[in-house]
Amino acid sequence: MNLWNRLMCYSRRRSPWLFHMNGGSCNGCDIELIASLTPRYDAEQLGVRLEGSPRHADILCITGPVTHNAVNAIKTVYGQVCGPKAVVAIGSCPATTNVFIDSRTLDGPLNRHIPVDVFVPGCPPRPDAIILGVAKAAEILAERAAKKIPIDPVVMPLVGPPCNGACACSTPNAPKSTEEQP
Amino acid sequence: MNLTTALARFLIFPGLLFAVPAAWFFLWVERKAVALMQGRIGPPFMQPFYDFIKLLGKDTPPRSGVGGLLMKLWPLIAVSAAAGAVGLLPVLPSSGGFEGDLILLLALLELPSMCIIAAGFSSGSIFGEIGSAREAALSVSYNVVFLLAIVSIAASQHTFRLEALAKLPASPMLWLGVVAILVCLPAKLHINPFSLPNAEQEIYSGPMTEYAGPELAMWELSHGLEWVAATGLVATLAAPHLTLWWLAALVFVALSFAVVLLLSVIAAATARLAIDTTVRFYWQCTLIFAVLAISSALFMRFRS
């Protein structure tokens, strides 16, 4: 690999521009995606920029279980993103259609329609999980553009909230909630 | 000798070799300042450079016919005009050669926004057309004030030569003009509170909606060069006259940086205004000062 290709690969990894698309989502994952750009998580440190136009984007972030109405829109927008590109499916819905499974209004999951590179599980996933998924997608995109490797979907690990001792997983002598039922 | 100095000014300082890294640096300063004002850490130092390289490596959608050709052409014209404007800035003390004058500089500064208007219309996207219409309305508004301010500075000195204008001693007249130019710069650079043409979340990306890959990279570069040219114009007008060339260059860079910082902080602290408010702001509030400036300049000229 010569110098120019190495610089290009490095730049692609460092500058993922996102286009966010809702495929019939309940808006939970959409809120978390926006939260990953807020001061608390600050995805711009990785060069992430949320773009208004799919023409500018490198990574297509899709939420929702893919309703019949959304299928054509998703295919059109996937075609409008210029290569090299990657797709991140945010949340459990695009991966499995989640609690809406077998609904007659759905045409999911997402990888029946377009190739997906990274699945970020969670309902909704935490913003740090989304940032991790986007970083992974940028890496995959840079590698694939350089070496022409086939698409192989990656499922990111589940990132949960820190345990506060109130859940079932906590130790038996952890303090229980003091609130009484009225 | 004259040709070599002119070429050196265009290619090295303050021309391309200085202007392109400065453009990326100013774009970074803008993003970083906004991030710091919002309590974030913000993008890494090399971010605009990575963005530029990445965009060069992206595909563009196939385009055919005259429309497609024009869409490829507009960003190139915008970049060359902005680079030419930077090259003309009278930063270093004169050493002969082609110097150009204020009229050429103003034309070159105006060309990128003309290209943006044409680009939005030739892209055929509805959002591009809305963005172009807004850019045209904005351009008609701020340019009256911008041109009157510059003409008032020039009229008080009886000259359009850039070299003479750079040597101006500080006077109330000059400062009034510089303030009027500063008020116009946010609109010229499409940053908040006058980021109407490329209003994100509102009309996608305005005139740039259909652009991709290397063409978009050229637009980013031309935006950065516009930053360098516009802040450089303020810096050359406000800088004291120095004979040492390295000191003059240093003062130029420091003043440009200060103006970029000021504009970025204003951009981070304000929200986008609606088009009617913007037009009213320039035609009702700011025009008074510009008319005041030019009438006092003409008055001073007749008295002297």
PDB file of N, CA, C and O in Angstrom, chain B residues 162-206:
ATOM      1  N   LEU B 162      -4.603  48.925  -3.368  1.00  0.00           N
ATOM      2  CA  LEU B 162      -4.569  48.160  -2.118  1.00  0.00           C
ATOM      3  C   LEU B 162      -3.385  48.562  -1.260  1.00  0.00           C
ATOM      4  O   LEU B 162      -3.488  48.647  -0.041  1.00  0.00           O
ATOM      5  N   GLU B 163      -2.258  48.819  -1.949  1.00  0.00           N
ATOM      6  CA  GLU B 163      -1.021  49.145  -1.234  1.00  0.00           C
ATOM      7  C   GLU B 163      -1.205  50.384  -0.353  1.00  0.00           C
ATOM      8  O   GLU B 163      -0.794  50.424   0.800  1.00  0.00           O
ATOM      9  N   ALA B 164      -1.888  51.400  -0.923  1.00  0.00           N
ATOM     10  CA  ALA B 164      -2.112  52.641  -0.167  1.00  0.00           C
ATOM     11  C   ALA B 164      -3.099  52.418   0.976  1.00  0.00           C
ATOM     12  O   ALA B 164      -2.946  52.983   2.057  1.00  0.00           O
ATOM     13  N   LEU B 165      -4.094  51.568   0.732  1.00  0.00           N
ATOM     14  CA  LEU B 165      -5.096  51.339   1.773  1.00  0.00           C
ATOM     15  C   LEU B 165      -4.501  50.576   2.955  1.00  0.00           C
ATOM     16  O   LEU B 165      -4.897  50.787   4.099  1.00  0.00           O
ATOM     17  N   ALA B 166      -3.534  49.679   2.660  1.00  0.00           N
ATOM     18  CA  ALA B 166      -2.915  48.924   3.746  1.00  0.00           C
ATOM     19  C   ALA B 166      -2.078  49.825   4.635  1.00  0.00           C
ATOM     20  O   ALA B 166      -1.835  49.519   5.792  1.00  0.00           O
ATOM     21  N   LYS B 167      -1.626  50.966   4.075  1.00  0.00           N
ATOM     22  CA  LYS B 167      -0.748  51.848   4.842  1.00  0.00           C
ATOM     23  C   LYS B 167      -1.520  52.895   5.632  1.00  0.00           C
ATOM     24  O   LYS B 167      -0.912  53.765   6.248  1.00  0.00           O
ATOM     25  N   LEU B 168      -2.857  52.830   5.585  1.00  0.00           N
ATOM     26  CA  LEU B 168      -3.652  53.870   6.224  1.00  0.00           C
ATOM     27  C   LEU B 168      -3.315  54.032   7.696  1.00  0.00           C
ATOM     28  O   LEU B 168      -3.199  53.033   8.409  1.00  0.00           O
ATOM     29  N   PRO B 169      -3.168  55.240   8.170  1.00  0.00           N
ATOM     30  CA  PRO B 169      -3.032  55.425   9.614  1.00  0.00           C
ATOM     31  C   PRO B 169      -4.390  55.209  10.280  1.00  0.00           C
ATOM     32  O   PRO B 169      -5.428  55.382   9.641  1.00  0.00           O
ATOM     33  N   ALA B 170      -4.364  54.784  11.540  1.00  0.00           N
ATOM     34  CA  ALA B 170      -5.622  54.535  12.246  1.00  0.00           C
ATOM     35  C   ALA B 170      -6.388  55.838  12.409  1.00  0.00           C
ATOM     36  O   ALA B 170      -5.838  56.837  12.857  1.00  0.00           O
ATOM     37  N   SER B 171      -7.651  55.821  12.012  1.00  0.00           N
ATOM     38  CA  SER B 171      -8.482  57.012  12.148  1.00  0.00           C
ATOM     39  C   SER B 171      -9.899  56.551  12.466  1.00  0.00           C
ATOM     40  O   SER B 171     -10.242  55.401  12.194  1.00  0.00           O
ATOM     41  N   PRO B 172     -10.727  57.426  13.041  1.00  0.00           N
ATOM     42  CA  PRO B 172     -12.113  57.022  13.333  1.00  0.00           C
ATOM     43  C   PRO B 172     -12.836  56.517  12.093  1.00  0.00           C
ATOM     44  O   PRO B 172     -13.602  55.553  12.142  1.00  0.00           O
ATOM     45  N   MET B 173     -12.527  57.159  10.959  1.00  0.00           N
ATOM     46  CA  MET B 173     -13.115  56.772   9.669  1.00  0.00           C
ATOM     47  C   MET B 173     -12.835  55.300   9.364  1.00  0.00           C
ATOM     48  O   MET B 173     -13.730  54.521   9.025  1.00  0.00           O
ATOM     49  N   LEU B 174     -11.545  54.933   9.517  1.00  0.00           N
ATOM     50  CA  LEU B 174     -11.120  53.565   9.204  1.00  0.00           C
ATOM     51  C   LEU B 174     -11.794  52.571  10.139  1.00  0.00           C
ATOM     52  O   LEU B 174     -12.285  51.528   9.713  1.00  0.00           O
ATOM     53  N   TRP B 175     -11.854  52.908  11.435  1.00  0.00           N
ATOM     54  CA  TRP B 175     -12.437  51.978  12.396  1.00  0.00           C
ATOM     55  C   TRP B 175     -13.915  51.781  12.151  1.00  0.00           C
ATOM     56  O   TRP B 175     -14.429  50.668  12.285  1.00  0.00           O
ATOM     57  N   LEU B 176     -14.616  52.858  11.776  1.00  0.00           N
ATOM     58  CA  LEU B 176     -16.030  52.741  11.439  1.00  0.00           C
ATOM     59  C   LEU B 176     -16.210  51.762  10.272  1.00  0.00           C
ATOM     60  O   LEU B 176     -17.079  50.878  10.305  1.00  0.00           O
ATOM     61  N   GLY B 177     -15.348  51.918   9.264  1.00  0.00           N
ATOM     62  CA  GLY B 177     -15.408  51.012   8.106  1.00  0.00           C
ATOM     63  C   GLY B 177     -15.134  49.576   8.508  1.00  0.00           C
ATOM     64  O   GLY B 177     -15.837  48.644   8.081  1.00  0.00           O
ATOM     65  N   VAL B 178     -14.109  49.363   9.354  1.00  0.00           N
ATOM     66  CA  VAL B 178     -13.748  48.004   9.767  1.00  0.00           C
ATOM     67  C   VAL B 178     -14.893  47.357  10.540  1.00  0.00           C
ATOM     68  O   VAL B 178     -15.224  46.185  10.334  1.00  0.00           O
ATOM     69  N   VAL B 179     -15.542  48.151  11.407  1.00  0.00           N
ATOM     70  CA  VAL B 179     -16.673  47.598  12.174  1.00  0.00           C
ATOM     71  C   VAL B 179     -17.813  47.219  11.227  1.00  0.00           C
ATOM     72  O   VAL B 179     -18.426  46.148  11.367  1.00  0.00           O
ATOM     73  N   ALA B 180     -18.069  48.066  10.229  1.00  0.00           N
ATOM     74  CA  ALA B 180     -19.143  47.757   9.275  1.00  0.00           C
ATOM     75  C   ALA B 180     -18.818  46.481   8.503  1.00  0.00           C
ATOM     76  O   ALA B 180     -19.698  45.649   8.255  1.00  0.00           O
ATOM     77  N   ILE B 181     -17.528  46.290   8.131  1.00  0.00           N
ATOM     78  CA  ILE B 181     -17.136  45.056   7.426  1.00  0.00           C
ATOM     79  C   ILE B 181     -17.323  43.851   8.347  1.00  0.00           C
ATOM     80  O   ILE B 181     -17.827  42.807   7.934  1.00  0.00           O
ATOM     81  N   LEU B 182     -16.951  44.022   9.624  1.00  0.00           N
ATOM     82  CA  LEU B 182     -17.086  42.918  10.581  1.00  0.00           C
ATOM     83  C   LEU B 182     -18.539  42.486  10.734  1.00  0.00           C
ATOM     84  O   LEU B 182     -18.831  41.303  10.885  1.00  0.00           O
ATOM     85  N   VAL B 183     -19.453  43.464  10.698  1.00  0.00           N
ATOM     86  CA  VAL B 183     -20.873  43.129  10.825  1.00  0.00           C
ATOM     87  C   VAL B 183     -21.334  42.298   9.626  1.00  0.00           C
ATOM     88  O   VAL B 183     -22.188  41.426   9.751  1.00  0.00           O
ATOM     89  N   CYS B 184     -20.706  42.541   8.460  1.00  0.00           N
ATOM     90  CA  CYS B 184     -21.119  41.807   7.255  1.00  0.00           C
ATOM     91  C   CYS B 184     -20.488  40.420   7.156  1.00  0.00           C
ATOM     92  O   CYS B 184     -20.998  39.575   6.421  1.00  0.00           O
ATOM     93  N   LEU B 185     -19.372  40.191   7.861  1.00  0.00           N
ATOM     94  CA  LEU B 185     -18.644  38.934   7.652  1.00  0.00           C
ATOM     95  C   LEU B 185     -19.454  37.679   7.998  1.00  0.00           C
ATOM     96  O   LEU B 185     -19.385  36.710   7.244  1.00  0.00           O
ATOM     97  N   PRO B 186     -20.232  37.639   9.108  1.00  0.00           N
ATOM     98  CA  PRO B 186     -21.001  36.413   9.358  1.00  0.00           C
ATOM     99  C   PRO B 186     -21.923  36.047   8.198  1.00  0.00           C
ATOM    100  O   PRO B 186     -22.089  34.869   7.889  1.00  0.00           O
ATOM    101  N   ALA B 187     -22.498  37.057   7.545  1.00  0.00           N
ATOM    102  CA  ALA B 187     -23.373  36.762   6.410  1.00  0.00           C
ATOM    103  C   ALA B 187     -22.551  36.295   5.216  1.00  0.00           C
ATOM    104  O   ALA B 187     -22.937  35.381   4.487  1.00  0.00           O
ATOM    105  N   LYS B 188     -21.381  36.894   5.027  1.00  0.00           N
ATOM    106  CA  LYS B 188     -20.540  36.510   3.895  1.00  0.00           C
ATOM    107  C   LYS B 188     -20.031  35.078   4.056  1.00  0.00           C
ATOM    108  O   LYS B 188     -19.873  34.354   3.076  1.00  0.00           O
ATOM    109  N   LEU B 189     -19.772  34.671   5.296  1.00  0.00           N
ATOM    110  CA  LEU B 189     -19.219  33.337   5.546  1.00  0.00           C
ATOM    111  C   LEU B 189     -20.289  32.315   5.918  1.00  0.00           C
ATOM    112  O   LEU B 189     -19.968  31.179   6.242  1.00  0.00           O
ATOM    113  N   HIS B 190     -21.559  32.714   5.873  1.00  0.00           N
ATOM    114  CA  HIS B 190     -22.682  31.814   6.165  1.00  0.00           C
ATOM    115  C   HIS B 190     -22.557  31.158   7.526  1.00  0.00           C
ATOM    116  O   HIS B 190     -22.740  29.954   7.662  1.00  0.00           O
ATOM    117  N   ILE B 191     -22.199  31.911   8.538  1.00  0.00           N
ATOM    118  CA  ILE B 191     -22.192  31.325   9.873  1.00  0.00           C
ATOM    119  C   ILE B 191     -23.297  31.987  10.686  1.00  0.00           C
ATOM    120  O   ILE B 191     -23.808  33.037  10.302  1.00  0.00           O
ATOM    121  N   ASN B 192     -23.642  31.363  11.824  1.00  0.00           N
ATOM    122  CA  ASN B 192     -24.679  31.930  12.679  1.00  0.00           C
ATOM    123  C   ASN B 192     -24.329  33.362  13.041  1.00  0.00           C
ATOM    124  O   ASN B 192     -23.165  33.652  13.192  1.00  0.00           O
ATOM    125  N   PRO B 193     -25.258  34.278  13.196  1.00  0.00           N
ATOM    126  CA  PRO B 193     -26.713  34.119  13.073  1.00  0.00           C
ATOM    127  C   PRO B 193     -27.240  34.225  11.649  1.00  0.00           C
ATOM    128  O   PRO B 193     -28.442  34.284  11.462  1.00  0.00           O
ATOM    129  N   PHE B 194     -26.360  34.253  10.653  1.00  0.00           N
ATOM    130  CA  PHE B 194     -26.833  34.408   9.265  1.00  0.00           C
ATOM    131  C   PHE B 194     -26.539  33.162   8.433  1.00  0.00           C
ATOM    132  O   PHE B 194     -26.154  33.255   7.282  1.00  0.00           O
ATOM    133  N   SER B 195     -26.700  31.975   9.038  1.00  0.00           N
ATOM    134  CA  SER B 195     -26.383  30.742   8.314  1.00  0.00           C
ATOM    135  C   SER B 195     -27.591  30.262   7.508  1.00  0.00           C
ATOM    136  O   SER B 195     -27.850  29.072   7.427  1.00  0.00           O
ATOM    137  N   LEU B 196     -28.312  31.191   6.922  1.00  0.00           N
ATOM    138  CA  LEU B 196     -29.546  30.831   6.221  1.00  0.00           C
ATOM    139  C   LEU B 196     -29.352  29.949   4.994  1.00  0.00           C
ATOM    140  O   LEU B 196     -30.073  28.990   4.816  1.00  0.00           O
ATOM    141  N   PRO B 197     -28.384  30.254   4.107  1.00  0.00           N
ATOM    142  CA  PRO B 197     -28.330  29.507   2.845  1.00  0.00           C
ATOM    143  C   PRO B 197     -28.083  28.021   3.038  1.00  0.00           C
ATOM    144  O   PRO B 197     -28.654  27.202   2.342  1.00  0.00           O
ATOM    145  N   ASN B 198     -27.186  27.666   4.000  1.00  0.00           N
ATOM    146  CA  ASN B 198     -26.904  26.237   4.179  1.00  0.00           C
ATOM    147  C   ASN B 198     -27.539  25.724   5.460  1.00  0.00           C
ATOM    148  O   ASN B 198     -27.028  24.809   6.081  1.00  0.00           O
ATOM    149  N   ALA B 199     -28.690  26.314   5.830  1.00  0.00           N
ATOM    150  CA  ALA B 199     -29.330  25.995   7.095  1.00  0.00           C
ATOM    151  C   ALA B 199     -29.523  24.495   7.276  1.00  0.00           C
ATOM    152  O   ALA B 199     -30.351  23.882   6.610  1.00  0.00           O
ATOM    153  N   GLU B 200     -28.732  23.895   8.195  1.00  0.00           N
ATOM    154  CA  GLU B 200     -28.894  22.471   8.471  1.00  0.00           C
ATOM    155  C   GLU B 200     -30.179  22.250   9.257  1.00  0.00           C
ATOM    156  O   GLU B 200     -30.686  23.150   9.898  1.00  0.00           O
ATOM    157  N   GLN B 201     -30.667  21.027   9.232  1.00  0.00           N
ATOM    158  CA  GLN B 201     -31.916  20.638   9.890  1.00  0.00           C
ATOM    159  C   GLN B 201     -33.107  21.400   9.341  1.00  0.00           C
ATOM    160  O   GLN B 201     -34.210  21.222   9.803  1.00  0.00           O
ATOM    161  N   GLU B 202     -32.916  22.264   8.374  1.00  0.00           N
ATOM    162  CA  GLU B 202     -34.018  23.080   7.904  1.00  0.00           C
ATOM    163  C   GLU B 202     -34.240  22.802   6.421  1.00  0.00           C
ATOM    164  O   GLU B 202     -35.313  22.402   6.013  1.00  0.00           O
ATOM    165  N   ILE B 203     -33.195  23.012   5.619  1.00  0.00           N
ATOM    166  CA  ILE B 203     -33.300  22.690   4.194  1.00  0.00           C
ATOM    167  C   ILE B 203     -32.133  21.784   3.810  1.00  0.00           C
ATOM    168  O   ILE B 203     -31.439  21.999   2.835  1.00  0.00           O
ATOM    169  N   TYR B 204     -31.905  20.713   4.628  1.00  0.00           N
ATOM    170  CA  TYR B 204     -30.782  19.798   4.438  1.00  0.00           C
ATOM    171  C   TYR B 204     -29.469  20.561   4.408  1.00  0.00           C
ATOM    172  O   TYR B 204     -29.023  21.047   5.424  1.00  0.00           O
ATOM    173  N   SER B 205     -28.836  20.721   3.243  1.00  0.00           N
ATOM    174  CA  SER B 205     -27.585  21.483   3.226  1.00  0.00           C
ATOM    175  C   SER B 205     -27.659  22.631   2.244  1.00  0.00           C
ATOM    176  O   SER B 205     -26.636  23.119   1.780  1.00  0.00           O
ATOM    177  N   GLY B 206     -28.855  23.050   1.882  1.00  0.00           N
ATOM    178  CA  GLY B 206     -29.000  24.174   0.975  1.00  0.00           C
ATOM    179  C   GLY B 206     -28.398  23.873  -0.391  1.00  0.00           C
ATOM    180  O   GLY B 206     -28.582  22.779  -0.921  1.00  0.00           O
TER     181      GLY B 206
END
